[in-house]
Short mmCIF file of C-alpha atoms in Angstrom, two decimals:
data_model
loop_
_atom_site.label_atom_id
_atom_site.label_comp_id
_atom_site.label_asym_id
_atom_site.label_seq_id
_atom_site.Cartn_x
_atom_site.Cartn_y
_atom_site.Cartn_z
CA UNK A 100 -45.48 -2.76 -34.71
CA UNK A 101 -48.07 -5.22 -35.00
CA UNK A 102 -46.20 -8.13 -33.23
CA UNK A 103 -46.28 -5.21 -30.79
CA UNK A 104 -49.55 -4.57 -30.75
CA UNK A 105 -50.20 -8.36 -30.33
CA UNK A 106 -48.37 -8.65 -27.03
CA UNK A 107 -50.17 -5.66 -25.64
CA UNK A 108 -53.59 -7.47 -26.07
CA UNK A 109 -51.82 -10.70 -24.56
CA UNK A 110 -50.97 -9.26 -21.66
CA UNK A 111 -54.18 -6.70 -21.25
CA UNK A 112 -56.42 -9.82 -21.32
CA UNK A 113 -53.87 -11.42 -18.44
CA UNK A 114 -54.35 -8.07 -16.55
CA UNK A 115 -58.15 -7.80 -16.86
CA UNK A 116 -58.20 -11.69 -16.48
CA UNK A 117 -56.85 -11.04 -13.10
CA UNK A 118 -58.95 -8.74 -11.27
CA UNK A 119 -61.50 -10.04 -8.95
CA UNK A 120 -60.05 -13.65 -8.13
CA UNK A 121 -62.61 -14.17 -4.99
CA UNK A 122 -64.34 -16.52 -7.80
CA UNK A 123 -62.85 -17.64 -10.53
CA UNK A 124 -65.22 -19.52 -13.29
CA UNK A 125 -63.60 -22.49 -15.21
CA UNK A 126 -63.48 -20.36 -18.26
CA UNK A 127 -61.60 -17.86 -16.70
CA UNK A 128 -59.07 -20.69 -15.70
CA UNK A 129 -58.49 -22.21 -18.93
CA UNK A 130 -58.22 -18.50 -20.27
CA UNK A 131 -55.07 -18.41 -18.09
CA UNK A 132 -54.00 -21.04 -19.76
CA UNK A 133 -54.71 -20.06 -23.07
CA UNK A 134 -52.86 -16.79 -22.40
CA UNK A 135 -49.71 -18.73 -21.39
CA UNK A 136 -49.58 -20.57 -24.62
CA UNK A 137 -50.26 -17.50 -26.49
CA UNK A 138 -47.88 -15.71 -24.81
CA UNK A 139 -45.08 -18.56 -24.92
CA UNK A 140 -45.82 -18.74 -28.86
CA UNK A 141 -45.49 -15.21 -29.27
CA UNK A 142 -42.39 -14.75 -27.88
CA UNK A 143 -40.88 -18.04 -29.28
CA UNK A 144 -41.84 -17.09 -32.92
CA UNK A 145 -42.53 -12.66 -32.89
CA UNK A 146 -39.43 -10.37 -31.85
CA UNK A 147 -40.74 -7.11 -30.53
CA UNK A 148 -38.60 -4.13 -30.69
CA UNK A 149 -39.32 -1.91 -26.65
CA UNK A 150 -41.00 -4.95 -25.85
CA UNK A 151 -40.27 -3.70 -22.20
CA UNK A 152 -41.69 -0.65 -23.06
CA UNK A 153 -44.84 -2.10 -24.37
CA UNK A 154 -45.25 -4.08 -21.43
CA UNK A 155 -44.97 -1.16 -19.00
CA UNK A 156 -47.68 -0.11 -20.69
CA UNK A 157 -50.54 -2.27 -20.24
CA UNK A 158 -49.32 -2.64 -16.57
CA UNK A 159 -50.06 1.15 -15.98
CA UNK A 160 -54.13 -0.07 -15.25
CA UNK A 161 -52.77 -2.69 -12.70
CA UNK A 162 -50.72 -0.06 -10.65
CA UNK A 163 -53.93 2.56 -11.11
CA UNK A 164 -55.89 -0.47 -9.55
CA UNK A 165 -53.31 -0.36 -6.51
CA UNK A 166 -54.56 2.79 -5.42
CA UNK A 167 -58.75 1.69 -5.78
CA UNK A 168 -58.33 -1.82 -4.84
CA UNK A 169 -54.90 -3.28 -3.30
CA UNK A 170 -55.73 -7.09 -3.63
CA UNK A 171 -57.51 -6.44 -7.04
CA UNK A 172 -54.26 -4.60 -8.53
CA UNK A 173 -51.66 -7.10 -7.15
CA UNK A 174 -53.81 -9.64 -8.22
CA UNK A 175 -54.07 -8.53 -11.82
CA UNK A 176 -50.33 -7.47 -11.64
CA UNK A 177 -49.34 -11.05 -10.72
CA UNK A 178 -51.71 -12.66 -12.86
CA UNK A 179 -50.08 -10.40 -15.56
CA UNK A 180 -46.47 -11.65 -14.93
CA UNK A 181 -47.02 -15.06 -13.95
CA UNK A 182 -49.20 -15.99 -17.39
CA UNK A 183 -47.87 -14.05 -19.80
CA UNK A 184 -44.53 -11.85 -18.84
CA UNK A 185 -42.82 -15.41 -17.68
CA UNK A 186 -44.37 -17.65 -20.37
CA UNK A 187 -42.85 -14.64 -23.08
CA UNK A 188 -40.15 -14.78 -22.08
CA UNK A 189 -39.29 -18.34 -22.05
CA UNK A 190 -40.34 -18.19 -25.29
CA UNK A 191 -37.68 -15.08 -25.70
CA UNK A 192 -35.27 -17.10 -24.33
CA UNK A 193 -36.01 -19.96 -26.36
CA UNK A 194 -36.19 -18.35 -29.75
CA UNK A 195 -32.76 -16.80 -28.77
CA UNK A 196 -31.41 -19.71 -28.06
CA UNK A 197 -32.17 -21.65 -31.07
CA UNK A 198 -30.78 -18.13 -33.02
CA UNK A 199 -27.37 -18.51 -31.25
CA UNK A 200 -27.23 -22.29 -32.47
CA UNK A 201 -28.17 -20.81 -36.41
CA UNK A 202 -25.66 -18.51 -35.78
CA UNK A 203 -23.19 -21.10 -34.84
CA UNK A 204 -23.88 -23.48 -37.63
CA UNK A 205 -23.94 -20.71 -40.04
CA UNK A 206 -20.38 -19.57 -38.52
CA UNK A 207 -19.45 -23.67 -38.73
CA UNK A 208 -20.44 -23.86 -42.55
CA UNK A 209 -18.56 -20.54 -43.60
CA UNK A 210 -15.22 -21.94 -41.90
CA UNK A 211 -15.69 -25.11 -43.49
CA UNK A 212 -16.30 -23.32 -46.54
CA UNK A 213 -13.43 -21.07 -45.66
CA UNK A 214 -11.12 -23.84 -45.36
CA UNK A 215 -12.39 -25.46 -48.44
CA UNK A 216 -11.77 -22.58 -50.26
CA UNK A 217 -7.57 -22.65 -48.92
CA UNK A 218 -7.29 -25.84 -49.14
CA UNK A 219 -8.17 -25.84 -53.03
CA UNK A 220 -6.25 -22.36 -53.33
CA UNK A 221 -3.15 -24.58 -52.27
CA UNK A 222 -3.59 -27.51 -54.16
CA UNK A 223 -3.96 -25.08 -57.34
CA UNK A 224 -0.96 -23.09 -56.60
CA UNK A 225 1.58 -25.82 -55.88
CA UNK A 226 0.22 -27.61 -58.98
CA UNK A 227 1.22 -24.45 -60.49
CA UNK A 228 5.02 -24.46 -59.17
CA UNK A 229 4.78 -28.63 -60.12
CA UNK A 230 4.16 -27.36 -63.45
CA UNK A 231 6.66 -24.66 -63.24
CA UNK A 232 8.65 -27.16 -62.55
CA UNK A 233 7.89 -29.75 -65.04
CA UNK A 234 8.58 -26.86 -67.18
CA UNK A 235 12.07 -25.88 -66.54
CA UNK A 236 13.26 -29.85 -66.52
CA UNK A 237 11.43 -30.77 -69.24
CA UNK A 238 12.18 -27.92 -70.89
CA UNK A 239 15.98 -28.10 -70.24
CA UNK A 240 15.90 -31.64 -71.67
CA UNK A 241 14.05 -30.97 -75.05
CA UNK A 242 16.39 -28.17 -75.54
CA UNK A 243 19.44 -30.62 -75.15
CA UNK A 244 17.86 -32.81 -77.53
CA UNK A 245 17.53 -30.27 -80.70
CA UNK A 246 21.39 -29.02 -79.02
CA UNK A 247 22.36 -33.24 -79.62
CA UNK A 248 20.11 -32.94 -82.96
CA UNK A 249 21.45 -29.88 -84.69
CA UNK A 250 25.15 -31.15 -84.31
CA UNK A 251 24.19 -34.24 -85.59
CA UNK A 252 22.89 -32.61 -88.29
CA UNK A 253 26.41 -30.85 -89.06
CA UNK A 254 28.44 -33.75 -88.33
CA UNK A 255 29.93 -34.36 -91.95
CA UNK A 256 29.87 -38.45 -91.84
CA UNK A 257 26.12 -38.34 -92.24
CA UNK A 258 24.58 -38.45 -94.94
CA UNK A 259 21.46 -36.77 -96.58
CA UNK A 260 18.90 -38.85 -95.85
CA UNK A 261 20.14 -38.65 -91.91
CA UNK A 262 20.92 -35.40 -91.74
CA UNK A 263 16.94 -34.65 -92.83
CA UNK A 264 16.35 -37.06 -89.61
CA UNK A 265 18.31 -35.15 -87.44
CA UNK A 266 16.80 -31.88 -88.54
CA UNK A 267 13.48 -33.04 -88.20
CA UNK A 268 13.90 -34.52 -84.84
CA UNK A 269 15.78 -30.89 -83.78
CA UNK A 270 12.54 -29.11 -85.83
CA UNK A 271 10.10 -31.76 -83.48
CA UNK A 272 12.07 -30.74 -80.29
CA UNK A 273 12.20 -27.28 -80.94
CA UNK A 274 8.20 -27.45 -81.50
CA UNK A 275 7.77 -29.30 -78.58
CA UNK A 276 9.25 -26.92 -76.33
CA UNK A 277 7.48 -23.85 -77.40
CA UNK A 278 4.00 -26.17 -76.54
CA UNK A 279 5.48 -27.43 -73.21
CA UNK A 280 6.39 -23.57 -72.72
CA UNK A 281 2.89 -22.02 -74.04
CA UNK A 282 0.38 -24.57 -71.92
CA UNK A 283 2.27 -24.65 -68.66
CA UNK A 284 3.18 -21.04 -68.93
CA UNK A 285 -0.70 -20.64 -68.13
CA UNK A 286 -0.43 -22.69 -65.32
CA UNK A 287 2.09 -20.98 -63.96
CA UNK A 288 1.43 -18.88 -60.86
CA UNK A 289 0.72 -15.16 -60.97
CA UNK A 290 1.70 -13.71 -57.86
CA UNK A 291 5.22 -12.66 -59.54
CA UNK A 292 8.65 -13.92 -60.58
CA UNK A 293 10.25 -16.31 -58.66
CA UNK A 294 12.88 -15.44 -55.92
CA UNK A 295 14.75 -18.65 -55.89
CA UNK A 296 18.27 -19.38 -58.06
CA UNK A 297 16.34 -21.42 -60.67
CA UNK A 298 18.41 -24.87 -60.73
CA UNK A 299 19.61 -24.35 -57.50
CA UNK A 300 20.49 -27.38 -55.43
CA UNK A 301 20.01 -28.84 -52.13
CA UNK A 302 23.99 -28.30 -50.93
CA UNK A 303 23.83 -24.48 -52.05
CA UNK A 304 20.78 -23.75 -50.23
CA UNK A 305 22.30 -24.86 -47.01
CA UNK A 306 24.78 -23.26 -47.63
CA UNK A 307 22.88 -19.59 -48.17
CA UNK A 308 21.05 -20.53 -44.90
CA UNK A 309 24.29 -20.96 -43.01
CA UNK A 310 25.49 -17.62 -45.10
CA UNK A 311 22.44 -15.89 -43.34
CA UNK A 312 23.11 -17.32 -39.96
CA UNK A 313 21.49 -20.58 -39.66
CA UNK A 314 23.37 -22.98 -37.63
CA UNK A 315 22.30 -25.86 -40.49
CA UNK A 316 24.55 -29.25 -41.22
CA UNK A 317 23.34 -31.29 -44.14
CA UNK A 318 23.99 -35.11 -44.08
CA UNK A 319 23.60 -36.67 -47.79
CA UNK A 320 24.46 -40.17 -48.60
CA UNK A 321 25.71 -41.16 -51.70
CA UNK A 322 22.62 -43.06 -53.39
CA UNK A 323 20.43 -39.77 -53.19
CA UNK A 324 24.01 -37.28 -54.45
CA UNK A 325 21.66 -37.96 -58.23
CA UNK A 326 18.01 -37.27 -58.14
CA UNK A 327 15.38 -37.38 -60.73
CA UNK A 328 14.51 -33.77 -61.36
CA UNK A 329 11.28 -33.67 -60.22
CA UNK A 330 11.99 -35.43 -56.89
CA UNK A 331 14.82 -33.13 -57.00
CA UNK A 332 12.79 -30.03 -56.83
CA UNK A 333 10.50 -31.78 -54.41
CA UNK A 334 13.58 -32.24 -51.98
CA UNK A 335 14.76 -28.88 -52.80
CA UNK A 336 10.86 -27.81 -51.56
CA UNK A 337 10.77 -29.78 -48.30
CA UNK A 338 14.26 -28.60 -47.42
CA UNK A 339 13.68 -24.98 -48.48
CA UNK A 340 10.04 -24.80 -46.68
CA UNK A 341 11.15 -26.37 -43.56
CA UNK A 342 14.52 -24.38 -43.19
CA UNK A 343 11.97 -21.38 -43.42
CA UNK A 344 9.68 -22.46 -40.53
CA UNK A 345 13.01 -23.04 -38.50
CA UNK A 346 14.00 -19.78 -39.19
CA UNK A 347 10.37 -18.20 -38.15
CA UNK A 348 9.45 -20.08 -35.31
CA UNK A 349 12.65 -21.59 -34.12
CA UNK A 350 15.55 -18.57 -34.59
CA UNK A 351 19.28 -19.61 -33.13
CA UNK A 352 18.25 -23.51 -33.09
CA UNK A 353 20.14 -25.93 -34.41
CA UNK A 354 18.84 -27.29 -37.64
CA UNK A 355 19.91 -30.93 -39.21
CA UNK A 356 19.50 -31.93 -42.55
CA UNK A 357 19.33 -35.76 -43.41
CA UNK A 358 18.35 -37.21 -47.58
CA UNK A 359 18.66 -40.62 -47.70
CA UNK A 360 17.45 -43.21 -50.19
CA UNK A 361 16.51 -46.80 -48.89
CA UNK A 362 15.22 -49.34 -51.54
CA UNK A 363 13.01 -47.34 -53.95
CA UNK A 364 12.47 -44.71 -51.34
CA UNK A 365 14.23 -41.20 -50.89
CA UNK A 366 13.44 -40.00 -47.29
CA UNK A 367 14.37 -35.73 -46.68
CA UNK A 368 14.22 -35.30 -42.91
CA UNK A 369 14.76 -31.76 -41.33
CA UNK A 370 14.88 -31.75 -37.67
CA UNK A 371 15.54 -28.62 -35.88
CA UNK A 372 16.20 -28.30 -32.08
CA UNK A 373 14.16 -25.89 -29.82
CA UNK A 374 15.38 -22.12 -29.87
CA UNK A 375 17.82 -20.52 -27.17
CA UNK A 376 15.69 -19.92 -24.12
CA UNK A 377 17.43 -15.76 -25.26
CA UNK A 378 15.55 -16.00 -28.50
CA UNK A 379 12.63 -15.34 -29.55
CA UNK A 380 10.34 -17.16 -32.04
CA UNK A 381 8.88 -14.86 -35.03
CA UNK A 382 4.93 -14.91 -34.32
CA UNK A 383 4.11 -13.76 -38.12
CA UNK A 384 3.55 -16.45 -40.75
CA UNK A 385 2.53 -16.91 -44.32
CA UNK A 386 -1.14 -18.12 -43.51
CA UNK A 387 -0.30 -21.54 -42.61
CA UNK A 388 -0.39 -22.75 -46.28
CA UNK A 389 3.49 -23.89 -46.17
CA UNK A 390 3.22 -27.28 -45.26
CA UNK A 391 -0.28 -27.51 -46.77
CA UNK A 392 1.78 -26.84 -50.04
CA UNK A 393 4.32 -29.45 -49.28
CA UNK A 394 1.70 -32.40 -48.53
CA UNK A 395 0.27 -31.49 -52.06
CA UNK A 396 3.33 -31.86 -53.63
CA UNK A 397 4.62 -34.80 -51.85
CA UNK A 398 0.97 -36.77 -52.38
CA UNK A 399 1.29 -35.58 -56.17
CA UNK A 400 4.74 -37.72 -56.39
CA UNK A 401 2.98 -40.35 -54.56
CA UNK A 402 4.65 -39.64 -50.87
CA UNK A 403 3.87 -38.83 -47.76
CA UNK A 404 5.11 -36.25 -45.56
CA UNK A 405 4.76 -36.02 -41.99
CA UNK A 406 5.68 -33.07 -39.85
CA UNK A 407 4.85 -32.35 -35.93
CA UNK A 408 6.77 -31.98 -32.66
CA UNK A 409 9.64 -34.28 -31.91
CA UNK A 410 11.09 -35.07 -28.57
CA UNK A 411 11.62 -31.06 -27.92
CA UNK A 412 12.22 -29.85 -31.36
CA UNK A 413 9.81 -29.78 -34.50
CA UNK A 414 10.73 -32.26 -37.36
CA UNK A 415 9.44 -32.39 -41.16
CA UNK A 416 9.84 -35.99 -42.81
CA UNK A 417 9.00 -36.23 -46.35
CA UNK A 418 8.80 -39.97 -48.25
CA UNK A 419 9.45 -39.75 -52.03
CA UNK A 420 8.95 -42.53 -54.17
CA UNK A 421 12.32 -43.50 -56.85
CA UNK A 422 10.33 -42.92 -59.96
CA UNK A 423 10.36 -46.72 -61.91
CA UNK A 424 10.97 -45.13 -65.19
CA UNK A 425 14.32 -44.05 -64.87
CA UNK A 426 16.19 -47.19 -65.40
CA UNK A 427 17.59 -47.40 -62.14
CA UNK A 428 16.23 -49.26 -58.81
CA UNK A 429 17.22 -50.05 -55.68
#
């Protein structure tokens, strides 16, 4: 109301300031000025709500002057629009403009924010399966070791003071294992069991994609047939993930499988052709977080994956490192 009230008396004084311009005294000259400024200011810096309306208003005198006085009423009409309507609403214009750009870099910072927020929500949940992972091979192993430990414990050519050994190293593993099993179980992620066979390998996962349709070969040579089992699962990831996407966005294509390890390096490519011109790729995908997922996981091992059109097809290329701990190099 009062910002209102404020451009009313703006453009009044522009009105009244233009009646009678036969003589004009300097004053009244640098008044028009003043008004323009004023007016520029106010609409730069004080939204009016009917500001139309309000300026209707004052002009009402102006047109009343049309009827007494025709020169006198245009010239206080004009004098009206050109020092105060048109400097207002540059101002307008202005202060909307500058609006629209804090709109825009408040709409920037929220998708930055926004993608922040995904990017951190990925890293966090395919640390999870990494430890749900770590937990079913570590696991596995610990349990082998109070399996190995308890029989040695039995065995009847040991004797006592061995035997106590073996039953505290099976008592250490079995401890162990309930730890490993408590912490990582908290890490592990909520959204429900998992779907997956839980040790299942690289071959029989083809092999259910080519069950289900998939026209999928698998080439394997014989230095990657034995994988650690966390690159293991990793593989098992890159495949599963991008025999997925194939399936989505590439139905009836040809996919090829290729694991190969060079030097201390075990490279999972899956290259897929593009679809049959008849078929038509799925347009509905899991949020784009899929190969987000698999970059984590890969950059956790140390890798690097790389995935992006190829020739006419789409191809995923994962780079594992041969852990240096396992006894064996290339």
């Amino acid at each position: 109301m009062r910002n209102g009230a404020i451009l009313a008396v703006v453009a009044g004084i522009s009105l009244v300031n233009g009646l009678y311009l036969d003589h004009i005294p300097t004053w009244r000259q640098l008044l028009f000025a003043v008004i323009a400024v004023v007016a520029y200011l106010h609409g730069r810096h004080l939204p009016v709500r009917r500001d139309w309306l309000v300026l209707g208003v004052v002009a009402i005198p102006g047109v009343v002057e049309l009827g007494v006085s025709l020169w006198d009423g245009v010239g206080a009409l004009m004098a009206m629009a050109l020092f105060a309507v048109l400097p207002w609403l540059a101002g307008r214009f202005r202060r909307q403009q500058a609006e629209l750009v804090e709109a825009g870099r408040q709409r920037v910072g929220q998708l930055e924010r926004e993608q922040q927020y995904t990017a951190e929500r990925v890293k966090l949940h395919e640390r999870a399966r990494i430890a749900a992972d770590m937990h079913d091979s570590l696991g596995h192993e610990l349990a082998l070791i109070a399996l190995r430990a308890g029989a040695l414990e039995l065995a009847a050519d040991m004797n006592e003071t061995n035997r106590e050994a073996a039953a505290q190293l099976r008592a250490s593993a079995v401890t162990a294992t309930d730890r490993l099993r408590r912490t990582i179980g908290v890490l592990r992620d909520s959204g429900g069991a998992p779907t997956d066979p839980p040790d299942e390998s690289i071959e029989t996962l083809v092999e259910r994609a080519g069950r289900a349709g998939m026209a999928v070969t698998l080439r394997r040579d014989e230095r990657s047939a034995v994988l650690p089992p966390l690159l293991d699962r990793a593989a098992h990831r890159v495949t599963q993930e991008s025999l997925t996407n194939a399936a989505r966005y590439a139905p009836g294509a040809d996919v090829r499988v290729t694991i190969e390890r060079r030097a201390d390096t075990v490279t999972v490519t899956v290259a897929n052709a593009p679809p049959p011109a008849k078929q038509a790729p799925s347009t509905t995908g899991s949020g784009g977080t899929g190969l987000a997922s698999l970059r984590e996981r890969v950059r956790l091992l140390g890798g690097t994956l790389e995935a992006g059109p190829h020739k006419t097809g789409f191809t995923v290329t994962a780079r594992l490192p041969w852990p240096k701990d396992t006894g064996e190099s290339g």
